[in-house]
PDB file of C-alpha atoms in Angstrom:
ATOM      1  CA  MET A 190      35.558 -30.691  56.630  1.00  0.00           C
ATOM      2  CA  THR A 191      33.512 -33.678  55.505  1.00  0.00           C
ATOM      3  CA  ALA A 192      29.901 -34.151  56.402  1.00  0.00           C
ATOM      4  CA  ALA A 193      30.807 -37.285  58.456  1.00  0.00           C
ATOM      5  CA  VAL A 194      33.353 -35.334  60.451  1.00  0.00           C
ATOM      6  CA  LYS A 195      30.712 -32.561  61.156  1.00  0.00           C
ATOM      7  CA  LEU A 196      28.287 -35.189  62.331  1.00  0.00           C
ATOM      8  CA  THR A 197      30.953 -36.784  64.593  1.00  0.00           C
ATOM      9  CA  LEU A 198      31.899 -33.406  66.128  1.00  0.00           C
ATOM     10  CA  ALA A 199      28.246 -32.651  66.742  1.00  0.00           C
ATOM     11  CA  TRP A 200      27.876 -36.050  68.520  1.00  0.00           C
ATOM     12  CA  LEU A 201      30.916 -35.216  70.696  1.00  0.00           C
ATOM     13  CA  ALA A 202      29.408 -31.801  71.479  1.00  0.00           C
ATOM     14  CA  LEU A 203      26.150 -33.448  72.452  1.00  0.00           C
ATOM     15  CA  CYS A 204      28.009 -35.826  74.844  1.00  0.00           C
ATOM     16  CA  LEU A 205      29.959 -32.950  76.331  1.00  0.00           C
ATOM     17  CA  VAL A 206      26.876 -30.848  76.906  1.00  0.00           C
ATOM     18  CA  THR A 207      25.154 -33.845  78.539  1.00  0.00           C
ATOM     19  CA  ALA A 208      28.069 -34.272  80.966  1.00  0.00           C
ATOM     20  CA  ALA A 209      28.209 -30.613  81.762  1.00  0.00           C
ATOM     21  CA  SER A 210      24.423 -30.546  82.457  1.00  0.00           C
ATOM     22  CA  ILE A 211      24.776 -33.439  84.812  1.00  0.00           C
ATOM     23  CA  LEU A 212      27.706 -31.913  86.705  1.00  0.00           C
ATOM     24  CA  LEU A 213      25.942 -28.591  86.864  1.00  0.00           C
ATOM     25  CA  ALA A 214      22.703 -30.117  88.326  1.00  0.00           C
ATOM     26  CA  GLY A 215      24.870 -31.500  91.122  1.00  0.00           C
ATOM     27  CA  GLU A 216      23.587 -33.566  93.945  1.00  0.00           C
ATOM     28  CA  PRO A 217      19.872 -33.754  94.750  1.00  0.00           C
ATOM     29  CA  PRO A 218      18.654 -31.277  97.371  1.00  0.00           C
ATOM     30  CA  ALA A 219      18.237 -32.333 100.983  1.00  0.00           C
ATOM     31  CA  PRO A 220      14.780 -33.933 101.765  1.00  0.00           C
ATOM     32  CA  GLY A 221      12.361 -31.142 102.155  1.00  0.00           C
ATOM     33  CA  ALA A 222      14.527 -28.645 100.356  1.00  0.00           C
ATOM     34  CA  THR A 223      14.144 -27.519  96.733  1.00  0.00           C
ATOM     35  CA  GLN A 224      16.740 -27.062  93.969  1.00  0.00           C
ATOM     36  CA  PRO A 225      17.443 -23.399  93.135  1.00  0.00           C
ATOM     37  CA  ALA A 226      15.384 -22.527  90.134  1.00  0.00           C
ATOM     38  CA  SER A 227      18.450 -21.225  88.319  1.00  0.00           C
ATOM     39  CA  LEU A 228      19.864 -24.783  88.246  1.00  0.00           C
ATOM     40  CA  GLY A 229      16.668 -26.067  86.691  1.00  0.00           C
ATOM     41  CA  VAL A 230      16.836 -23.332  84.060  1.00  0.00           C
ATOM     42  CA  ALA A 231      20.507 -24.305  83.347  1.00  0.00           C
ATOM     43  CA  ALA A 232      19.490 -27.874  82.955  1.00  0.00           C
ATOM     44  CA  LEU A 233      16.775 -26.814  80.437  1.00  0.00           C
ATOM     45  CA  GLY A 234      19.248 -24.588  78.666  1.00  0.00           C
ATOM     46  CA  GLY A 235      21.601 -27.586  78.186  1.00  0.00           C
ATOM     47  CA  ALA A 236      18.728 -29.677  76.891  1.00  0.00           C
ATOM     48  CA  PHE A 237      17.560 -27.104  74.337  1.00  0.00           C
ATOM     49  CA  ALA A 238      21.141 -26.429  73.261  1.00  0.00           C
ATOM     50  CA  LYS A 239      21.354 -30.154  72.546  1.00  0.00           C
ATOM     51  CA  ALA A 240      18.048 -29.948  70.774  1.00  0.00           C
ATOM     52  CA  TYR A 241      19.480 -27.266  68.512  1.00  0.00           C
ATOM     53  CA  LEU A 242      22.581 -29.452  67.723  1.00  0.00           C
ATOM     54  CA  VAL A 243      20.315 -32.346  66.825  1.00  0.00           C
ATOM     55  CA  MET A 244      18.075 -30.161  64.608  1.00  0.00           C
ATOM     56  CA  ARG A 245      21.009 -28.397  62.927  1.00  0.00           C
ATOM     57  CA  PHE A 246      23.360 -31.386  62.196  1.00  0.00           C
ATOM     58  CA  PHE A 247      21.282 -34.629  62.458  1.00  0.00           C
ATOM     59  CA  MET A 248      17.938 -33.415  61.050  1.00  0.00           C
ATOM     60  CA  GLU A 249      19.665 -31.038  58.623  1.00  0.00           C
ATOM     61  CA  LEU A 250      17.208 -28.248  59.430  1.00  0.00           C
ATOM     62  CA  GLY A 251      19.341 -25.850  57.511  1.00  0.00           C
ATOM     63  CA  ALA A 252      18.446 -27.657  54.272  1.00  0.00           C
ATOM     64  CA  THR A 253      14.688 -26.988  54.686  1.00  0.00           C
ATOM     65  CA  PRO A 254      12.795 -23.932  53.480  1.00  0.00           C
ATOM     66  CA  TRP A 255      12.619 -21.044  56.026  1.00  0.00           C
ATOM     67  CA  PRO A 256       9.087 -21.717  57.337  1.00  0.00           C
ATOM     68  CA  TRP A 257      10.276 -25.057  58.742  1.00  0.00           C
ATOM     69  CA  ARG A 258      13.400 -23.537  60.224  1.00  0.00           C
ATOM     70  CA  ALA A 259      11.257 -20.783  61.794  1.00  0.00           C
ATOM     71  CA  ALA A 260       8.776 -23.380  63.146  1.00  0.00           C
ATOM     72  CA  PHE A 261      11.468 -25.514  64.784  1.00  0.00           C
ATOM     73  CA  ALA A 262      13.252 -22.485  66.109  1.00  0.00           C
ATOM     74  CA  ALA A 263      10.004 -21.242  67.594  1.00  0.00           C
ATOM     75  CA  TRP A 264       9.553 -24.676  69.281  1.00  0.00           C
ATOM     76  CA  CYS A 265      13.010 -24.715  70.668  1.00  0.00           C
ATOM     77  CA  VAL A 266      13.271 -21.175  71.847  1.00  0.00           C
ATOM     78  CA  GLY A 267       9.715 -20.643  72.761  1.00  0.00           C
ATOM     79  CA  LEU A 268       9.484 -23.831  74.848  1.00  0.00           C
ATOM     80  CA  PHE A 269      12.725 -23.011  76.580  1.00  0.00           C
ATOM     81  CA  VAL A 270      11.465 -19.533  77.527  1.00  0.00           C
ATOM     82  CA  ILE A 271       8.069 -20.819  78.642  1.00  0.00           C
ATOM     83  CA  LEU A 272       9.436 -23.722  80.783  1.00  0.00           C
ATOM     84  CA  SER A 273      12.140 -21.473  82.328  1.00  0.00           C
ATOM     85  CA  ALA A 274       9.565 -18.920  83.263  1.00  0.00           C
ATOM     86  CA  MET A 275       7.466 -21.685  84.838  1.00  0.00           C
ATOM     87  CA  LEU A 276      10.481 -22.643  86.969  1.00  0.00           C
ATOM     88  CA  LEU A 277      11.524 -19.115  87.858  1.00  0.00           C
ATOM     89  CA  TRP A 278       7.990 -17.813  88.572  1.00  0.00           C
ATOM     90  CA  PRO A 279       5.797 -20.709  89.544  1.00  0.00           C
ATOM     91  CA  ALA A 280       2.152 -19.692  89.742  1.00  0.00           C
TER      92      ALA A 280
ATOM     93  CA  MET B 134      33.524  -4.984   9.382  1.00  0.00           C
ATOM     94  CA  SER B 135      33.233  -4.986  13.143  1.00  0.00           C
ATOM     95  CA  GLN B 136      31.978  -8.010  14.937  1.00  0.00           C
ATOM     96  CA  PRO B 137      28.649  -7.530  16.693  1.00  0.00           C
ATOM     97  CA  ALA B 138      29.183  -7.274  20.448  1.00  0.00           C
ATOM     98  CA  SER B 139      28.424 -10.568  22.121  1.00  0.00           C
ATOM     99  CA  PRO B 140      25.723 -10.310  24.770  1.00  0.00           C
ATOM    100  CA  PRO B 141      27.061 -10.121  28.290  1.00  0.00           C
ATOM    101  CA  PRO B 142      26.987 -13.372  30.230  1.00  0.00           C
ATOM    102  CA  PRO B 143      23.937 -13.752  32.486  1.00  0.00           C
ATOM    103  CA  PRO B 144      24.685 -12.863  36.056  1.00  0.00           C
ATOM    104  CA  PRO B 145      25.404 -16.021  38.173  1.00  0.00           C
ATOM    105  CA  GLN B 146      22.314 -17.104  40.063  1.00  0.00           C
ATOM    106  CA  ARG B 147      23.098 -16.315  43.664  1.00  0.00           C
ATOM    107  CA  ASN B 148      21.947 -19.502  45.249  1.00  0.00           C
ATOM    108  CA  ALA B 149      21.883 -21.832  42.230  1.00  0.00           C
ATOM    109  CA  ALA B 150      24.758 -23.949  43.452  1.00  0.00           C
ATOM    110  CA  ARG B 151      23.632 -23.822  47.053  1.00  0.00           C
ATOM    111  CA  LYS B 152      19.943 -24.628  46.569  1.00  0.00           C
ATOM    112  CA  PRO B 153      19.221 -26.934  49.533  1.00  0.00           C
ATOM    113  CA  ARG B 154      17.656 -30.369  48.930  1.00  0.00           C
ATOM    114  CA  PHE B 155      14.698 -30.904  51.299  1.00  0.00           C
ATOM    115  CA  PRO B 156      15.621 -34.000  53.317  1.00  0.00           C
ATOM    116  CA  GLY B 157      12.866 -36.525  53.741  1.00  0.00           C
ATOM    117  CA  GLU B 158       9.154 -36.231  53.059  1.00  0.00           C
ATOM    118  CA  GLU B 159       7.276 -32.984  53.904  1.00  0.00           C
ATOM    119  CA  GLY B 160       4.521 -34.974  55.602  1.00  0.00           C
ATOM    120  CA  VAL B 161       7.086 -36.459  58.026  1.00  0.00           C
ATOM    121  CA  TRP B 162       8.254 -33.030  58.869  1.00  0.00           C
ATOM    122  CA  MET B 163       4.652 -32.034  59.619  1.00  0.00           C
ATOM    123  CA  PHE B 164       4.275 -35.099  61.828  1.00  0.00           C
ATOM    124  CA  VAL B 165       7.477 -34.376  63.663  1.00  0.00           C
ATOM    125  CA  LEU B 166       6.457 -30.761  64.355  1.00  0.00           C
ATOM    126  CA  GLY B 167       3.026 -31.850  65.558  1.00  0.00           C
ATOM    127  CA  ASP B 168       4.496 -34.471  67.861  1.00  0.00           C
ATOM    128  CA  LEU B 169       6.991 -31.888  69.197  1.00  0.00           C
ATOM    129  CA  ALA B 170       4.005 -29.549  69.897  1.00  0.00           C
ATOM    130  CA  VAL B 171       2.087 -32.207  71.801  1.00  0.00           C
ATOM    131  CA  PHE B 172       5.106 -33.094  73.896  1.00  0.00           C
ATOM    132  CA  GLY B 173       5.637 -29.379  74.511  1.00  0.00           C
ATOM    133  CA  LEU B 174       2.267 -29.293  76.098  1.00  0.00           C
ATOM    134  CA  PHE B 175       3.134 -32.354  78.156  1.00  0.00           C
ATOM    135  CA  PHE B 176       6.279 -30.596  79.435  1.00  0.00           C
ATOM    136  CA  ALA B 177       4.448 -27.460  80.402  1.00  0.00           C
ATOM    137  CA  THR B 178       1.702 -29.485  82.147  1.00  0.00           C
ATOM    138  CA  TYR B 179       4.298 -31.335  84.167  1.00  0.00           C
ATOM    139  CA  LEU B 180       5.959 -28.143  85.323  1.00  0.00           C
ATOM    140  CA  ALA B 181       2.540 -26.577  86.203  1.00  0.00           C
ATOM    141  CA  TYR B 182       1.725 -29.481  88.483  1.00  0.00           C
ATOM    142  CA  ARG B 183       5.280 -29.476  89.880  1.00  0.00           C
ATOM    143  CA  ALA B 184       4.834 -25.845  90.946  1.00  0.00           C
ATOM    144  CA  ALA B 185       2.276 -26.935  93.538  1.00  0.00           C
ATOM    145  CA  ASP B 186       4.632 -29.323  95.300  1.00  0.00           C
ATOM    146  CA  PRO B 187       8.309 -28.644  94.354  1.00  0.00           C
ATOM    147  CA  ALA B 188       9.669 -30.353  97.391  1.00  0.00           C
ATOM    148  CA  GLY B 189       7.631 -33.488  96.855  1.00  0.00           C
ATOM    149  CA  TYR B 190       8.546 -33.614  93.176  1.00  0.00           C
ATOM    150  CA  GLY B 191      12.218 -32.925  93.980  1.00  0.00           C
ATOM    151  CA  ALA B 192      12.286 -35.857  96.502  1.00  0.00           C
ATOM    152  CA  ALA B 193      10.634 -38.197  93.976  1.00  0.00           C
ATOM    153  CA  SER B 194      13.007 -37.094  91.218  1.00  0.00           C
ATOM    154  CA  ALA B 195      16.012 -37.679  93.466  1.00  0.00           C
ATOM    155  CA  SER B 196      15.024 -41.396  93.617  1.00  0.00           C
ATOM    156  CA  LEU B 197      15.721 -41.670  89.857  1.00  0.00           C
ATOM    157  CA  SER B 198      19.145 -42.792  88.826  1.00  0.00           C
ATOM    158  CA  VAL B 199      20.944 -39.940  86.947  1.00  0.00           C
ATOM    159  CA  THR B 200      23.536 -42.628  85.841  1.00  0.00           C
ATOM    160  CA  ALA B 201      20.753 -44.652  84.242  1.00  0.00           C
ATOM    161  CA  GLY B 202      19.363 -41.631  82.618  1.00  0.00           C
ATOM    162  CA  ALA B 203      22.784 -40.540  81.313  1.00  0.00           C
ATOM    163  CA  PHE B 204      23.303 -44.015  79.927  1.00  0.00           C
ATOM    164  CA  ASN B 205      19.982 -43.830  78.114  1.00  0.00           C
ATOM    165  CA  THR B 206      20.885 -40.380  76.726  1.00  0.00           C
ATOM    166  CA  LEU B 207      24.253 -41.571  75.447  1.00  0.00           C
ATOM    167  CA  MET B 208      22.612 -44.645  73.780  1.00  0.00           C
ATOM    168  CA  LEU B 209      20.044 -42.484  71.907  1.00  0.00           C
ATOM    169  CA  LEU B 210      22.490 -39.779  70.975  1.00  0.00           C
ATOM    170  CA  THR B 211      24.850 -42.420  69.520  1.00  0.00           C
ATOM    171  CA  SER B 212      22.001 -44.120  67.743  1.00  0.00           C
ATOM    172  CA  SER B 213      20.910 -40.809  66.224  1.00  0.00           C
ATOM    173  CA  TRP B 214      24.529 -40.168  65.032  1.00  0.00           C
ATOM    174  CA  LEU B 215      24.714 -43.505  63.406  1.00  0.00           C
ATOM    175  CA  VAL B 216      21.411 -42.968  61.603  1.00  0.00           C
ATOM    176  CA  ALA B 217      22.658 -39.625  60.313  1.00  0.00           C
ATOM    177  CA  LEU B 218      25.853 -41.283  59.039  1.00  0.00           C
ATOM    178  CA  ALA B 219      23.698 -44.080  57.463  1.00  0.00           C
ATOM    179  CA  VAL B 220      21.747 -41.407  55.527  1.00  0.00           C
ATOM    180  CA  LEU B 221      24.979 -39.894  54.353  1.00  0.00           C
ATOM    181  CA  ALA B 222      26.135 -43.289  53.193  1.00  0.00           C
ATOM    182  CA  ALA B 223      22.865 -43.966  51.371  1.00  0.00           C
ATOM    183  CA  ARG B 224      23.143 -40.607  49.545  1.00  0.00           C
ATOM    184  CA  GLY B 225      26.588 -41.679  48.377  1.00  0.00           C
ATOM    185  CA  GLY B 226      25.133 -44.934  46.980  1.00  0.00           C
ATOM    186  CA  ALA B 227      26.844 -47.118  49.641  1.00  0.00           C
ATOM    187  CA  ALA B 228      23.929 -49.454  50.482  1.00  0.00           C
ATOM    188  CA  GLY B 229      26.109 -51.943  52.383  1.00  0.00           C
ATOM    189  CA  ARG B 230      27.634 -49.290  54.603  1.00  0.00           C
ATOM    190  CA  ALA B 231      24.265 -47.705  55.202  1.00  0.00           C
ATOM    191  CA  ARG B 232      22.805 -51.087  56.209  1.00  0.00           C
ATOM    192  CA  ARG B 233      25.638 -51.742  58.724  1.00  0.00           C
ATOM    193  CA  LEU B 234      25.292 -48.251  60.226  1.00  0.00           C
ATOM    194  CA  LEU B 235      21.552 -48.816  60.565  1.00  0.00           C
ATOM    195  CA  TYR B 236      22.109 -52.100  62.326  1.00  0.00           C
ATOM    196  CA  ALA B 237      24.644 -50.448  64.704  1.00  0.00           C
ATOM    197  CA  ALA B 238      22.009 -47.653  65.309  1.00  0.00           C
ATOM    198  CA  ILE B 239      19.366 -50.245  66.103  1.00  0.00           C
ATOM    199  CA  GLY B 240      21.745 -51.911  68.511  1.00  0.00           C
ATOM    200  CA  PHE B 241      22.130 -48.691  70.456  1.00  0.00           C
ATOM    201  CA  GLY B 242      18.354 -48.155  70.365  1.00  0.00           C
ATOM    202  CA  LEU B 243      17.820 -51.604  71.788  1.00  0.00           C
ATOM    203  CA  ALA B 244      20.338 -50.801  74.560  1.00  0.00           C
ATOM    204  CA  PHE B 245      18.210 -47.756  75.313  1.00  0.00           C
ATOM    205  CA  ALA B 246      15.087 -49.870  75.486  1.00  0.00           C
ATOM    206  CA  ALA B 247      16.795 -52.389  77.751  1.00  0.00           C
ATOM    207  CA  GLY B 248      17.988 -49.605  80.037  1.00  0.00           C
ATOM    208  CA  LYS B 249      14.517 -48.202  80.256  1.00  0.00           C
ATOM    209  CA  ILE B 250      12.896 -51.533  80.981  1.00  0.00           C
ATOM    210  CA  SER B 251      15.540 -52.142  83.664  1.00  0.00           C
ATOM    211  CA  GLU B 252      14.729 -48.781  85.255  1.00  0.00           C
ATOM    212  CA  TYR B 253      10.947 -49.629  85.250  1.00  0.00           C
ATOM    213  CA  ALA B 254      11.668 -53.005  86.749  1.00  0.00           C
ATOM    214  CA  ALA B 255      13.828 -51.507  89.479  1.00  0.00           C
ATOM    215  CA  LYS B 256      11.046 -49.037  90.305  1.00  0.00           C
ATOM    216  CA  ALA B 257       8.412 -51.857  90.377  1.00  0.00           C
ATOM    217  CA  GLY B 258      10.747 -53.790  92.697  1.00  0.00           C
ATOM    218  CA  ASP B 259      10.866 -50.899  95.053  1.00  0.00           C
ATOM    219  CA  GLY B 260       7.065 -50.732  95.037  1.00  0.00           C
ATOM    220  CA  VAL B 261       6.973 -47.480  93.051  1.00  0.00           C
ATOM    221  CA  GLY B 262       4.182 -47.018  90.606  1.00  0.00           C
ATOM    222  CA  VAL B 263       2.014 -44.358  88.998  1.00  0.00           C
ATOM    223  CA  GLU B 264      -0.029 -43.875  92.204  1.00  0.00           C
ATOM    224  CA  THR B 265       3.083 -43.495  94.497  1.00  0.00           C
ATOM    225  CA  HIS B 266       3.273 -39.753  93.784  1.00  0.00           C
ATOM    226  CA  GLU B 267       2.103 -37.399  91.068  1.00  0.00           C
ATOM    227  CA  PHE B 268       5.695 -37.152  89.788  1.00  0.00           C
ATOM    228  CA  PHE B 269       5.694 -40.884  88.999  1.00  0.00           C
ATOM    229  CA  MET B 270       2.442 -40.686  87.258  1.00  0.00           C
ATOM    230  CA  PHE B 271       3.989 -38.117  84.856  1.00  0.00           C
ATOM    231  CA  TYR B 272       7.330 -40.016  84.646  1.00  0.00           C
ATOM    232  CA  PHE B 273       5.716 -43.360  83.706  1.00  0.00           C
ATOM    233  CA  VAL B 274       3.164 -41.927  81.313  1.00  0.00           C
ATOM    234  CA  PHE B 275       5.443 -39.628  79.466  1.00  0.00           C
ATOM    235  CA  THR B 276       8.465 -41.918  79.330  1.00  0.00           C
ATOM    236  CA  GLY B 277       6.084 -44.748  78.451  1.00  0.00           C
ATOM    237  CA  ILE B 278       4.672 -42.790  75.480  1.00  0.00           C
ATOM    238  CA  HIS B 279       8.237 -42.010  74.443  1.00  0.00           C
ATOM    239  CA  PHE B 280       9.088 -45.695  74.778  1.00  0.00           C
ATOM    240  CA  VAL B 281       6.285 -46.495  72.284  1.00  0.00           C
ATOM    241  CA  HIS B 282       7.853 -43.940  69.890  1.00  0.00           C
ATOM    242  CA  VAL B 283      11.216 -45.668  70.320  1.00  0.00           C
ATOM    243  CA  SER B 284       9.694 -49.098  69.588  1.00  0.00           C
ATOM    244  CA  VAL B 285       8.056 -47.832  66.450  1.00  0.00           C
ATOM    245  CA  GLY B 286      11.278 -46.211  65.375  1.00  0.00           C
ATOM    246  CA  LEU B 287      13.241 -49.437  65.925  1.00  0.00           C
ATOM    247  CA  ILE B 288      10.712 -51.426  63.824  1.00  0.00           C
ATOM    248  CA  LEU B 289      10.999 -48.802  61.053  1.00  0.00           C
ATOM    249  CA  LEU B 290      14.793 -48.832  61.007  1.00  0.00           C
ATOM    250  CA  THR B 291      14.845 -52.661  61.039  1.00  0.00           C
ATOM    251  CA  ILE B 292      12.575 -52.792  58.080  1.00  0.00           C
ATOM    252  CA  LEU B 293      14.667 -50.306  56.178  1.00  0.00           C
ATOM    253  CA  ALA B 294      17.866 -52.110  57.011  1.00  0.00           C
ATOM    254  CA  GLN B 295      16.293 -55.343  55.675  1.00  0.00           C
ATOM    255  CA  THR B 296      15.279 -53.642  52.397  1.00  0.00           C
ATOM    256  CA  LEU B 297      18.822 -52.251  52.025  1.00  0.00           C
ATOM    257  CA  ARG B 298      19.988 -55.814  52.310  1.00  0.00           C
ATOM    258  CA  LYS B 299      18.328 -56.767  49.115  1.00  0.00           C
ATOM    259  CA  ARG B 300      19.790 -53.881  46.965  1.00  0.00           C
ATOM    260  CA  ARG B 301      23.117 -53.027  45.691  1.00  0.00           C
ATOM    261  CA  ALA B 302      22.147 -49.701  44.168  1.00  0.00           C
ATOM    262  CA  LEU B 303      19.837 -47.303  45.970  1.00  0.00           C
ATOM    263  CA  GLU B 304      16.942 -45.574  44.198  1.00  0.00           C
ATOM    264  CA  ALA B 305      16.159 -41.877  45.047  1.00  0.00           C
ATOM    265  CA  GLY B 306      12.905 -42.932  46.653  1.00  0.00           C
ATOM    266  CA  GLN B 307      14.661 -45.290  48.986  1.00  0.00           C
ATOM    267  CA  VAL B 308      17.151 -42.581  50.147  1.00  0.00           C
ATOM    268  CA  ARG B 309      14.200 -40.257  50.743  1.00  0.00           C
ATOM    269  CA  THR B 310      12.491 -43.013  52.873  1.00  0.00           C
ATOM    270  CA  LEU B 311      15.607 -43.418  54.866  1.00  0.00           C
ATOM    271  CA  GLU B 312      15.809 -39.664  55.386  1.00  0.00           C
ATOM    272  CA  SER B 313      12.248 -39.610  56.623  1.00  0.00           C
ATOM    273  CA  ALA B 314      12.882 -42.551  59.033  1.00  0.00           C
ATOM    274  CA  GLY B 315      16.000 -40.752  60.269  1.00  0.00           C
ATOM    275  CA  LEU B 316      14.008 -37.671  60.846  1.00  0.00           C
ATOM    276  CA  TYR B 317      11.528 -39.558  63.043  1.00  0.00           C
ATOM    277  CA  TRP B 318      14.383 -41.154  64.950  1.00  0.00           C
ATOM    278  CA  HIS B 319      16.059 -37.765  65.609  1.00  0.00           C
ATOM    279  CA  MET B 320      12.682 -36.452  66.901  1.00  0.00           C
ATOM    280  CA  VAL B 321      12.628 -39.447  69.337  1.00  0.00           C
ATOM    281  CA  ASP B 322      16.128 -38.409  70.414  1.00  0.00           C
ATOM    282  CA  LEU B 323      15.102 -34.780  70.771  1.00  0.00           C
ATOM    283  CA  LEU B 324      12.138 -35.714  72.962  1.00  0.00           C
ATOM    284  CA  TRP B 325      14.362 -37.861  75.227  1.00  0.00           C
ATOM    285  CA  ILE B 326      16.825 -35.056  75.585  1.00  0.00           C
ATOM    286  CA  VAL B 327      14.114 -32.819  77.165  1.00  0.00           C
ATOM    287  CA  LEU B 328      12.534 -35.639  79.177  1.00  0.00           C
ATOM    288  CA  PHE B 329      15.920 -36.425  80.717  1.00  0.00           C
ATOM    289  CA  ALA B 330      16.456 -32.895  81.765  1.00  0.00           C
ATOM    290  CA  LEU B 331      12.888 -32.465  83.158  1.00  0.00           C
ATOM    291  CA  PHE B 332      12.742 -35.642  85.160  1.00  0.00           C
ATOM    292  CA  TYR B 333      16.318 -36.352  86.107  1.00  0.00           C
ATOM    293  CA  LEU B 334      17.973 -32.926  86.413  1.00  0.00           C
ATOM    294  CA  VAL B 335      15.297 -30.470  87.327  1.00  0.00           C
ATOM    295  CA  ARG B 336      14.638 -31.497  90.980  1.00  0.00           C
TER     296      ARG B 336
END
């Protein structure tokens, strides 16, 4: 598979995950009501999955030395965990 | 007379053929990581304030157009894809193809900018501003800072596309510069991906 084909497939995957995230988020909650936290976490999950795709295929993170890969992975995973926790267990 | 035994061939170096080439300049990677860290703090701050008034934030968020946000997301994702293809073309020595892909990427970036300005104008027309609700303060400030990043990125890509116009053959330094600019542009895309989720989908 050529590099251009991989990039194009990554772009398609990004578009599909975007569409799926929008469908999953559904309609806005009724005035005064709140969205279930799980839907918010799902939206964040979709966003960070897309972030991984951009890092892996567009930024070519795999071609960098391991400290860079570790740092970006820490940002991606760590931020997802922290933001999800803030949604699930707001202070 | 017996021939002396020839020395055994050296063992193949495990990763010799697979040694990765570091794309772009290390300083740009450092900048990107720093910017991502700062925006990470922004995201956490937004959710911390949101926790105090989830219904109010949800109502404000519901006034945003998911269609507009999805359009902007598609524009930036496509632009990022085209920049990545341009970098590939540049590595293959195809300066003309790289230039055309860059111009296409700039076009999609401008479409994003136009979409964003249109959204801001619509909100202004509805009388919504930074003081309407805390949500909109975060929305306008964070997407505004992101918009500045987009503008800088568009200027960079335009300058690079113009320099490619004057060359038939690409030097290694030029390819590296294009990789670095591409890296910056993908970071801009990354940030919008999270902003879209936080402001448009998390209600």
